[in-house]
Tab-separated table of C-alpha atoms in Angstrom:
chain	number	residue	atom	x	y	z
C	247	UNK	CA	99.864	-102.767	172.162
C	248	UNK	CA	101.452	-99.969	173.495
C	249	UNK	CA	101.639	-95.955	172.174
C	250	UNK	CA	98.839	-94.046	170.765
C	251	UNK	CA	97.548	-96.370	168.282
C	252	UNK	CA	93.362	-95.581	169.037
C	253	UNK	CA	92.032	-92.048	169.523
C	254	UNK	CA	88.870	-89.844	169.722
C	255	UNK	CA	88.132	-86.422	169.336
C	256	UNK	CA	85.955	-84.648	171.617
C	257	UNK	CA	84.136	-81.417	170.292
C	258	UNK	CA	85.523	-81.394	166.171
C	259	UNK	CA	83.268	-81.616	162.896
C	260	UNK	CA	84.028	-81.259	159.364
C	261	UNK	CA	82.533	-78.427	157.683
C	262	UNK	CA	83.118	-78.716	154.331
C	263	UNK	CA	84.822	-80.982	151.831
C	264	UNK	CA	85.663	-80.277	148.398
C	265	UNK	CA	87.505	-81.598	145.042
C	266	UNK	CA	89.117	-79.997	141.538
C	267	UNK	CA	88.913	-83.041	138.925
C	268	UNK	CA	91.644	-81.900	136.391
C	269	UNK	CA	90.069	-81.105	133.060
C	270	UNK	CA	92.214	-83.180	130.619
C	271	UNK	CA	90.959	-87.011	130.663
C	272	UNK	CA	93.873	-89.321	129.293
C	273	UNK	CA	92.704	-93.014	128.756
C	274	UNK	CA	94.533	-96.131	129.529
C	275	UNK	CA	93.874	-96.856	125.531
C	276	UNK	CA	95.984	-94.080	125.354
C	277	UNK	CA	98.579	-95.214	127.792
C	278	UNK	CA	99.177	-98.401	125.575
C	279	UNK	CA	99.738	-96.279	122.452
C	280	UNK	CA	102.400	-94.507	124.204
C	281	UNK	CA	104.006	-97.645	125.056
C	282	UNK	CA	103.199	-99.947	121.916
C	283	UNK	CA	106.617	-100.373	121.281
C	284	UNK	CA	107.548	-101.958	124.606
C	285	UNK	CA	104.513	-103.639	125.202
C	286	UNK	CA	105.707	-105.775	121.772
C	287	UNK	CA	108.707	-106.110	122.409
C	288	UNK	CA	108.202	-107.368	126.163
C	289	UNK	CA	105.372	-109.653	124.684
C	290	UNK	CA	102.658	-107.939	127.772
C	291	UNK	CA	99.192	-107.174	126.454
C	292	UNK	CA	97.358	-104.417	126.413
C	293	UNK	CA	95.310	-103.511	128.135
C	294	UNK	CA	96.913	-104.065	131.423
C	295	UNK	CA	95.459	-100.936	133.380
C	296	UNK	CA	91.856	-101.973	132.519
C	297	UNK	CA	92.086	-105.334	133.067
C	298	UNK	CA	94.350	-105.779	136.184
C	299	UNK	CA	94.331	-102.607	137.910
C	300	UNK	CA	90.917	-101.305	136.878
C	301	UNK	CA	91.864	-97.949	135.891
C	302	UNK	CA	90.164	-96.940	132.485
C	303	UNK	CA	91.132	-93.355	132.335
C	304	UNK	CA	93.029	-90.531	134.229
C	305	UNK	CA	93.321	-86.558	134.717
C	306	UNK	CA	95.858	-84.457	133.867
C	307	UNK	CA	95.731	-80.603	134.665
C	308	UNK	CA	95.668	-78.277	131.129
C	309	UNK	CA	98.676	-76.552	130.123
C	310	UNK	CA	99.685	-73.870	132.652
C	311	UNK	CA	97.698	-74.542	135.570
C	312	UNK	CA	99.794	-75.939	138.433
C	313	UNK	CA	98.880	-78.894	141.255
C	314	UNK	CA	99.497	-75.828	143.637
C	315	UNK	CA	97.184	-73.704	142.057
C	316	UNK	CA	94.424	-76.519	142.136
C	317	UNK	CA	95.073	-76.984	145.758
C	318	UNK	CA	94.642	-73.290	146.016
C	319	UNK	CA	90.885	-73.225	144.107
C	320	UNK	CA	89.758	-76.415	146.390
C	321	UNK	CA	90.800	-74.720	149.966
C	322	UNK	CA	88.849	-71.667	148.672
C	323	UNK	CA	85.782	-73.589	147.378
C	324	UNK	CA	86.086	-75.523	151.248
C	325	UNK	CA	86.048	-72.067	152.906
C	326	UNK	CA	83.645	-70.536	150.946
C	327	UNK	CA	81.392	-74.192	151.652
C	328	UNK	CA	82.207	-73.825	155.320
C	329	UNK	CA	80.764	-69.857	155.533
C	330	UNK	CA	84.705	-69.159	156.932
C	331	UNK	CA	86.398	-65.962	156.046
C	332	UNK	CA	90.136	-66.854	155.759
C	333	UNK	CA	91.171	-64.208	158.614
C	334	UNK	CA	89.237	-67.180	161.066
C	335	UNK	CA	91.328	-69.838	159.920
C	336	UNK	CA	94.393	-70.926	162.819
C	337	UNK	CA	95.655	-73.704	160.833
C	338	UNK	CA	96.720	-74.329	156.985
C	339	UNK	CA	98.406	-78.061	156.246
C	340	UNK	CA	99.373	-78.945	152.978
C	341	UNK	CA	99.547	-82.778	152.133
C	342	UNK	CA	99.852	-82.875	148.297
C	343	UNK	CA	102.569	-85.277	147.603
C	344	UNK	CA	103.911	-83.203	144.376
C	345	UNK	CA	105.942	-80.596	145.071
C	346	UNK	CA	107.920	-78.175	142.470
C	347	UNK	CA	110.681	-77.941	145.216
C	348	UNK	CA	112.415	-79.080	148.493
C	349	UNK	CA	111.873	-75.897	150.329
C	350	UNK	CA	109.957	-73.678	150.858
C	351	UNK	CA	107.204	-75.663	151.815
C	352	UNK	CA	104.082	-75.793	149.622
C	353	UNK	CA	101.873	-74.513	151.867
C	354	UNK	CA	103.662	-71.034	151.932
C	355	UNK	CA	101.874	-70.100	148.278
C	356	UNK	CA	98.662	-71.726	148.936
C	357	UNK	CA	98.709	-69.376	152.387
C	358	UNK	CA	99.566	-66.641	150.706
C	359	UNK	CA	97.461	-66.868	147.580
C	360	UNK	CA	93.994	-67.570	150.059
C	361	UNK	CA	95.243	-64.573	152.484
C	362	UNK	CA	95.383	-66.166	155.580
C	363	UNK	CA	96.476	-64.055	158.442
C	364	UNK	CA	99.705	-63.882	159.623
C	365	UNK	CA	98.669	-65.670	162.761
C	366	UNK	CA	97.756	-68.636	160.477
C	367	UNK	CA	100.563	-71.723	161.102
C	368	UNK	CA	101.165	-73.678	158.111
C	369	UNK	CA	103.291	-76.132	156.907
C	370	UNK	CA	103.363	-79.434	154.555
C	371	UNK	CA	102.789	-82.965	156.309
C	372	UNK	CA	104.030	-85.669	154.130
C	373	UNK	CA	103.287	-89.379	154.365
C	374	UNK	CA	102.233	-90.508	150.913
C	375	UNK	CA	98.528	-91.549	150.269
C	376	UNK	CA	97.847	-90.913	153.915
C	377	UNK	CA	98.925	-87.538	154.473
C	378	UNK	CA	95.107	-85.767	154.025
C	379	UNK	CA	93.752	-88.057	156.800
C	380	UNK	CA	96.763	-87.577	159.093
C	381	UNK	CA	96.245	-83.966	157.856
C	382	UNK	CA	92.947	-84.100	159.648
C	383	UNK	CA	93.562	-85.811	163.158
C	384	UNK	CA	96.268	-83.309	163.634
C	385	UNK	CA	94.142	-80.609	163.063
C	386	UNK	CA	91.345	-82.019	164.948
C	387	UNK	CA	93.929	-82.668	168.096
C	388	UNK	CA	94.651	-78.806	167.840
C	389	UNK	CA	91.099	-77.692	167.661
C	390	UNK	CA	90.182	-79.919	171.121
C	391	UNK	CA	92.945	-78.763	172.969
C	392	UNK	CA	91.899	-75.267	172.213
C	393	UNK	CA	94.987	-74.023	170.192
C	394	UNK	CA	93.241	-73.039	166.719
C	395	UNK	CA	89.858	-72.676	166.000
C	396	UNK	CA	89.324	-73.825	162.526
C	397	UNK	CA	91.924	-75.562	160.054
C	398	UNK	CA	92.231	-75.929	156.028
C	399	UNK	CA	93.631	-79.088	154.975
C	400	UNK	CA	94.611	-79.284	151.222
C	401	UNK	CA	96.439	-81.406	148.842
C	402	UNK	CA	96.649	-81.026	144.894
C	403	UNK	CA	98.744	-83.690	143.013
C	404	UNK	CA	99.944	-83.255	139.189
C	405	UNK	CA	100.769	-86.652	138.007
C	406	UNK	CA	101.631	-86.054	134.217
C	407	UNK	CA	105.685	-85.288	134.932
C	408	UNK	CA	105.852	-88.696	136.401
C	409	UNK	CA	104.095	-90.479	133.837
C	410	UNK	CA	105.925	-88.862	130.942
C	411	UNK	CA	109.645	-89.701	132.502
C	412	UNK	CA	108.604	-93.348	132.899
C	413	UNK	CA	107.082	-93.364	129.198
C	414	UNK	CA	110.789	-92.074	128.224
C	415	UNK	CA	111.905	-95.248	130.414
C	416	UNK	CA	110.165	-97.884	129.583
C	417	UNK	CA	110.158	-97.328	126.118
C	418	UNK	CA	114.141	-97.675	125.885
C	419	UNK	CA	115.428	-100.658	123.962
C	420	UNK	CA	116.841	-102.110	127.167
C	421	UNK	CA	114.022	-102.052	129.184
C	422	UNK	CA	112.783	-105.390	130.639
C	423	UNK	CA	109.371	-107.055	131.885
C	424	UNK	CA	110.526	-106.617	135.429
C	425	UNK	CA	111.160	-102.922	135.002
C	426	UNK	CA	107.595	-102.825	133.369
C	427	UNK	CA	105.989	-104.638	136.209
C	428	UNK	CA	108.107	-102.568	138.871
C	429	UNK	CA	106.757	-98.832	137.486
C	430	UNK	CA	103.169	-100.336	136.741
C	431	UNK	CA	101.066	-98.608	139.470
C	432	UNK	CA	103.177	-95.075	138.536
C	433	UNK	CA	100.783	-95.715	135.302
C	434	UNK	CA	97.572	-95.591	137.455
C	435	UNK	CA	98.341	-92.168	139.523
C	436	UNK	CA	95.886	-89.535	138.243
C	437	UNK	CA	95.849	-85.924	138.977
C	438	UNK	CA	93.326	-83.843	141.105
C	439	UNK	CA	92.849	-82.188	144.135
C	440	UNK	CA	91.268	-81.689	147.526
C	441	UNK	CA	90.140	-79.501	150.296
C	442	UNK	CA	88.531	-79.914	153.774
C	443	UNK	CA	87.739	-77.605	156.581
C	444	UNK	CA	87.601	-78.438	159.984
C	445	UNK	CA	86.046	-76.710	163.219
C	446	UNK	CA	84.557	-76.818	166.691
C	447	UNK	CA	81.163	-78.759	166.646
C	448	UNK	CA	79.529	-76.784	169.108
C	449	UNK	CA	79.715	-73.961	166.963
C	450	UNK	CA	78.483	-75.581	164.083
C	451	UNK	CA	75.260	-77.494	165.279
C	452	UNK	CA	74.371	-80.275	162.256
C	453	UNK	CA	78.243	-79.821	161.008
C	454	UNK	CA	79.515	-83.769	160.687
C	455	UNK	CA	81.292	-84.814	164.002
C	456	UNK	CA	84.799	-86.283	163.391
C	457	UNK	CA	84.757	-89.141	166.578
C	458	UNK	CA	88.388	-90.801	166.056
C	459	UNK	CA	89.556	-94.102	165.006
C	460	UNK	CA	92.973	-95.924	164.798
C	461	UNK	CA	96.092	-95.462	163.073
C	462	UNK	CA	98.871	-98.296	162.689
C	463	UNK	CA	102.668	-98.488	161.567
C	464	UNK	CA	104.148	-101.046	159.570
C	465	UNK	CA	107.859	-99.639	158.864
C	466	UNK	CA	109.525	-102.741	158.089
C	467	UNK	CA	107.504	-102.409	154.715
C	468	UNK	CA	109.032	-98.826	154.018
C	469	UNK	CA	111.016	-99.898	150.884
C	470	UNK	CA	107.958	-101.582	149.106
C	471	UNK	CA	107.108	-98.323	147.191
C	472	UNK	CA	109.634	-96.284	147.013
C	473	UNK	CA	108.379	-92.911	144.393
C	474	UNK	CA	110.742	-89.575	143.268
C	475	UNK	CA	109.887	-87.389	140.620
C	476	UNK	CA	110.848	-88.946	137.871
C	477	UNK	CA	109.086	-92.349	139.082
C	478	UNK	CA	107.743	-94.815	141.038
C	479	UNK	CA	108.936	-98.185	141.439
C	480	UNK	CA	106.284	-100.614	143.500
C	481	UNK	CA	106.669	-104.263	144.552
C	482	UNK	CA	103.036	-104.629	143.730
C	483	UNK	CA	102.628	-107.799	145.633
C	484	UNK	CA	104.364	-107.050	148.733
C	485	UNK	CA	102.512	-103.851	149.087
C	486	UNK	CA	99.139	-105.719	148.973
C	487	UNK	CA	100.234	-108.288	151.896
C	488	UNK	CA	101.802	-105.820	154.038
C	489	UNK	CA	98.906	-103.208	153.313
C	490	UNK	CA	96.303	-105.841	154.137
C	491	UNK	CA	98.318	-107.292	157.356
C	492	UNK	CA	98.472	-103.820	158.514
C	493	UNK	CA	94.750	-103.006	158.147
C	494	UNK	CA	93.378	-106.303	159.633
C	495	UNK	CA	95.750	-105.258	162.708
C	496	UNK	CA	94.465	-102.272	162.804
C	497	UNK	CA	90.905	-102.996	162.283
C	498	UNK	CA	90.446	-105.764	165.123
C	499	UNK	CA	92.686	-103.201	167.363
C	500	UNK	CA	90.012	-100.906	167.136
C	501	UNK	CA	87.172	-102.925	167.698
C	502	UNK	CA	88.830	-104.383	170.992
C	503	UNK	CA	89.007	-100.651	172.082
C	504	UNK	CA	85.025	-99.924	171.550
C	505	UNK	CA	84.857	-99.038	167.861
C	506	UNK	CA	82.189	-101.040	166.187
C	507	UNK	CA	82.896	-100.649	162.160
C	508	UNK	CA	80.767	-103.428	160.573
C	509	UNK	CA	77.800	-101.928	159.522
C	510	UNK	CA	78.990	-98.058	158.933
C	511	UNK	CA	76.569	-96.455	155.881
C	512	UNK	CA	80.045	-96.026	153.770
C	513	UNK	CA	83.171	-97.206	153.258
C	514	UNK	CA	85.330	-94.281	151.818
C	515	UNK	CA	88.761	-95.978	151.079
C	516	UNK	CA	91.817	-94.728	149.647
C	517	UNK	CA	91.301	-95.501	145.541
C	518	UNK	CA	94.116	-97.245	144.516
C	519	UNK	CA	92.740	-100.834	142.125
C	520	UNK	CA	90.621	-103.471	141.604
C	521	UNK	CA	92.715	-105.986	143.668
C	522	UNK	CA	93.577	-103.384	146.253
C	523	UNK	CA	89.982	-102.684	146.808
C	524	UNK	CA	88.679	-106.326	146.219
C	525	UNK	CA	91.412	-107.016	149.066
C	526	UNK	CA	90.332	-104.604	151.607
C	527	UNK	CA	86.801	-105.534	151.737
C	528	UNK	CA	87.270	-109.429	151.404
C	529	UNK	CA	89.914	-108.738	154.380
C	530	UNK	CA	87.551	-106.739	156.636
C	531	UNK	CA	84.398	-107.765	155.517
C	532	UNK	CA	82.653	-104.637	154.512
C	533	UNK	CA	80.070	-104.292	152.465
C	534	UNK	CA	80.903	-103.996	148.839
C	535	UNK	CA	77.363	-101.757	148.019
C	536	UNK	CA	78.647	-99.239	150.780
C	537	UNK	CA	82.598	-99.030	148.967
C	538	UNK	CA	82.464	-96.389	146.484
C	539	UNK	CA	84.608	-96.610	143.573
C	540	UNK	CA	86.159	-93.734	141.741
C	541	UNK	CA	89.701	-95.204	140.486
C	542	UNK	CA	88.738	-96.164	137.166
C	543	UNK	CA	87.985	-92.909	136.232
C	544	UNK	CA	90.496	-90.409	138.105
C	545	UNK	CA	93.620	-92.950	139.055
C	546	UNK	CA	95.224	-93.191	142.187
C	547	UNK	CA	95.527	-89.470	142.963
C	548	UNK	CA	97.751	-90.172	146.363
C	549	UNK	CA	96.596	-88.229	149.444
C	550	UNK	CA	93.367	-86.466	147.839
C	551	UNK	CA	92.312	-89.738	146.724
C	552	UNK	CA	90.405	-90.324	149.311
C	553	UNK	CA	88.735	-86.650	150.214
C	554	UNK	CA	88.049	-86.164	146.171
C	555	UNK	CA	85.822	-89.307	146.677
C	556	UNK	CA	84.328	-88.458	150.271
C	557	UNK	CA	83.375	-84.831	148.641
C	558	UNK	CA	81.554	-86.914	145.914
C	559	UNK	CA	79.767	-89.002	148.005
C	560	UNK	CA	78.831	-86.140	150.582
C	561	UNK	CA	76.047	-85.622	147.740
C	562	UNK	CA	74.227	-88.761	148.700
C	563	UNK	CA	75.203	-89.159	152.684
C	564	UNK	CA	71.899	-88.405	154.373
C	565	UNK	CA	72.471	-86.726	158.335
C	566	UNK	CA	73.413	-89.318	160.969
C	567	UNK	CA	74.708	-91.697	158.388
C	568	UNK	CA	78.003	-93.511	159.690
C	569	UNK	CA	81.451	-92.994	157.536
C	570	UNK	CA	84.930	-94.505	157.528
C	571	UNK	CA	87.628	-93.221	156.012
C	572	UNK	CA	90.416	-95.726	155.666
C	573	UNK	CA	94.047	-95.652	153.988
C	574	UNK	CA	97.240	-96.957	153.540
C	575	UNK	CA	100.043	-95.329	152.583
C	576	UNK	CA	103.493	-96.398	151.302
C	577	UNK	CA	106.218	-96.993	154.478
C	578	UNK	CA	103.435	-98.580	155.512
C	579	UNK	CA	100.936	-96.839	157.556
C	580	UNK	CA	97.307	-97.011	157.995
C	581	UNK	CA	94.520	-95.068	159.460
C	582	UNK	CA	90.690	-95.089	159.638
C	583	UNK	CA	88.932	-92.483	160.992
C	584	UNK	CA	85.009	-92.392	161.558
C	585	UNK	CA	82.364	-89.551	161.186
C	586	UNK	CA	78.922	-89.426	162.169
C	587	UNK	CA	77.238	-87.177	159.045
């Protein structure tokens, strides 16, 4: 291998990570309702979400409040968790996947509406389901090399627009099994969001040292799951063997460059469904009592997937434990990144 693929940070810690669960909880019973009329028609059972991907129920924000606005009460919850005033704060990078707009970025409102200084850069980093972690190393690259001194990474997804245009779809006369099949995992996204802060560990004595880890590319994959606003359309299958190719490449890269991942205290993976997850751990061999499971209850809910369930867990994580966070995101890429709590 050549490039970047392995990396460690030298003096950064997380200081606080934090979730918004949406308030309205919309069951997969409820999905099947909706589309009783093509599920007949097309002959498919229901109870598809439950039984294949897992996914009993999902979150949609109430009427009137905004993904942005969710992203917005998580980075303040983070800051106020941290003990950082928002005129310390160097670096503000917004990952949610839903956005209202092409430009201006997301992060401009969520800036504004949490005062940041002036001085503060932000900006939106998109790459699907990854984007919080990648969210994260970047920052933590900027806080070694002495450029910022503390950095709010947020993301707040909203994934009832979606999942009402491909209701409207699927439920035409002419829609077919494949078309079904291809807009399936659009039915598990849920809707939440996320916050993290990150600083300089020397400042924070007993904060919880971010050490590094690996990230991996697999771009020949990028038209497996392909999403817009008004839908997603997933080859469910492909995504699975190119997700877990990528991670086992990724995984044994890592542990040839000194990273020893087998026995961490938890496993906080990207929530995506039961054969995803099954997958992952059969693939890597990690064990399933240390793999905490939240998609049944809030979805898929893209890029703060995976801080929404490390902010759960952080309850129960007692000091020195050993994390992984680990994720794959549609293109394909994958990253893990460890943390000694």
């Amino acid at each position: 291998m050549t490039g970047n693929a392995t990396f460690r940070h030298e003096n950064t810690a997380l200081l606080a990570v934090t979730s918004v669960e949406a308030p309205v909880v919309v069951s997969s019973a409820e999905f099947d309702e909706r589309l009783a009329p093509s599920l007949k028609r097309l002959r498919l059972s229901k109870r598809l979400l439950e039984r294949v991907a897992g996914v009993t129920e999902r979150r949609w924000w109430s009427p009137g409040t905004a993904f942005d606005d969710a992203a917005i009460e998580a980075g303040a919850k983070a800051m106020a968790e941290a003990g950082i005033e928002p005129g310390q704060v160097g670096l503000l990078i917004n990952t949610s996947v839903t956005r209202r707009n092409l430009e201006p970025s997301v992060a401009v409102k969520i800036h504004h509406s949490l005062g940041l200084p002036s001085s503060a850069m932000n900006f939106d980093l998109a790459n699907a389901c990854l984007g919080f972690v990648n969210g994260m190393t970047l920052a933590a690259n900027m806080i070694d090399s002495g450029q910022i001194k503390y950095a709010l990474i947020v993301a707040g997804e909203d994934a009832q627009g979606t999942q009402e245009a491909t209701f409207n779809r699927l439920n035409r006369p002419t829609s077919t099994r494949e078309d079904f099949l291809s807009e399936f995992a659009t039915l598990t996204l849920g809707s939440g969001a996320a916050a993290a802060v990150i600083g300089p560990a020397d400042l924070h004595p007993g904060s919880h040292r971010i050490l590094g880890g690996v990230s991996r590319a697999g771009t020949q994959h990028h038209e497996l799951c392909v999403g817009g606003v008004d839908g997603m359309y997933t080859d469910t299958k492909g995504l699975l063997d190119g997700g877990l190719e990528l991670v086992v490449d990724a995984w044994h890269e890592a542990q040839t460059d000194g990273w020893k991942w087998d026995s961490m205290d938890r496993y906080v993976t990207h929530q995506v469904s039961n054969s995803y997850t099954n997958a992952i751990i059969k693939a890597v061999n990690l064990v399933r009592e240390r793999v905490p499971i939240t998609f049944p209850r809030w979805g898929n809910v893209g890029p703060a997937s995976l801080p929404m369930t490390l902010a759960q867990e952080s309850q129960s994580l007692n000091a020195g434990d050993r994390v992984l966070c680990l994720g794959v995101g549609s293109g394909l890429n994958t990253s893990m990144m460890e943390i000694a709590w």
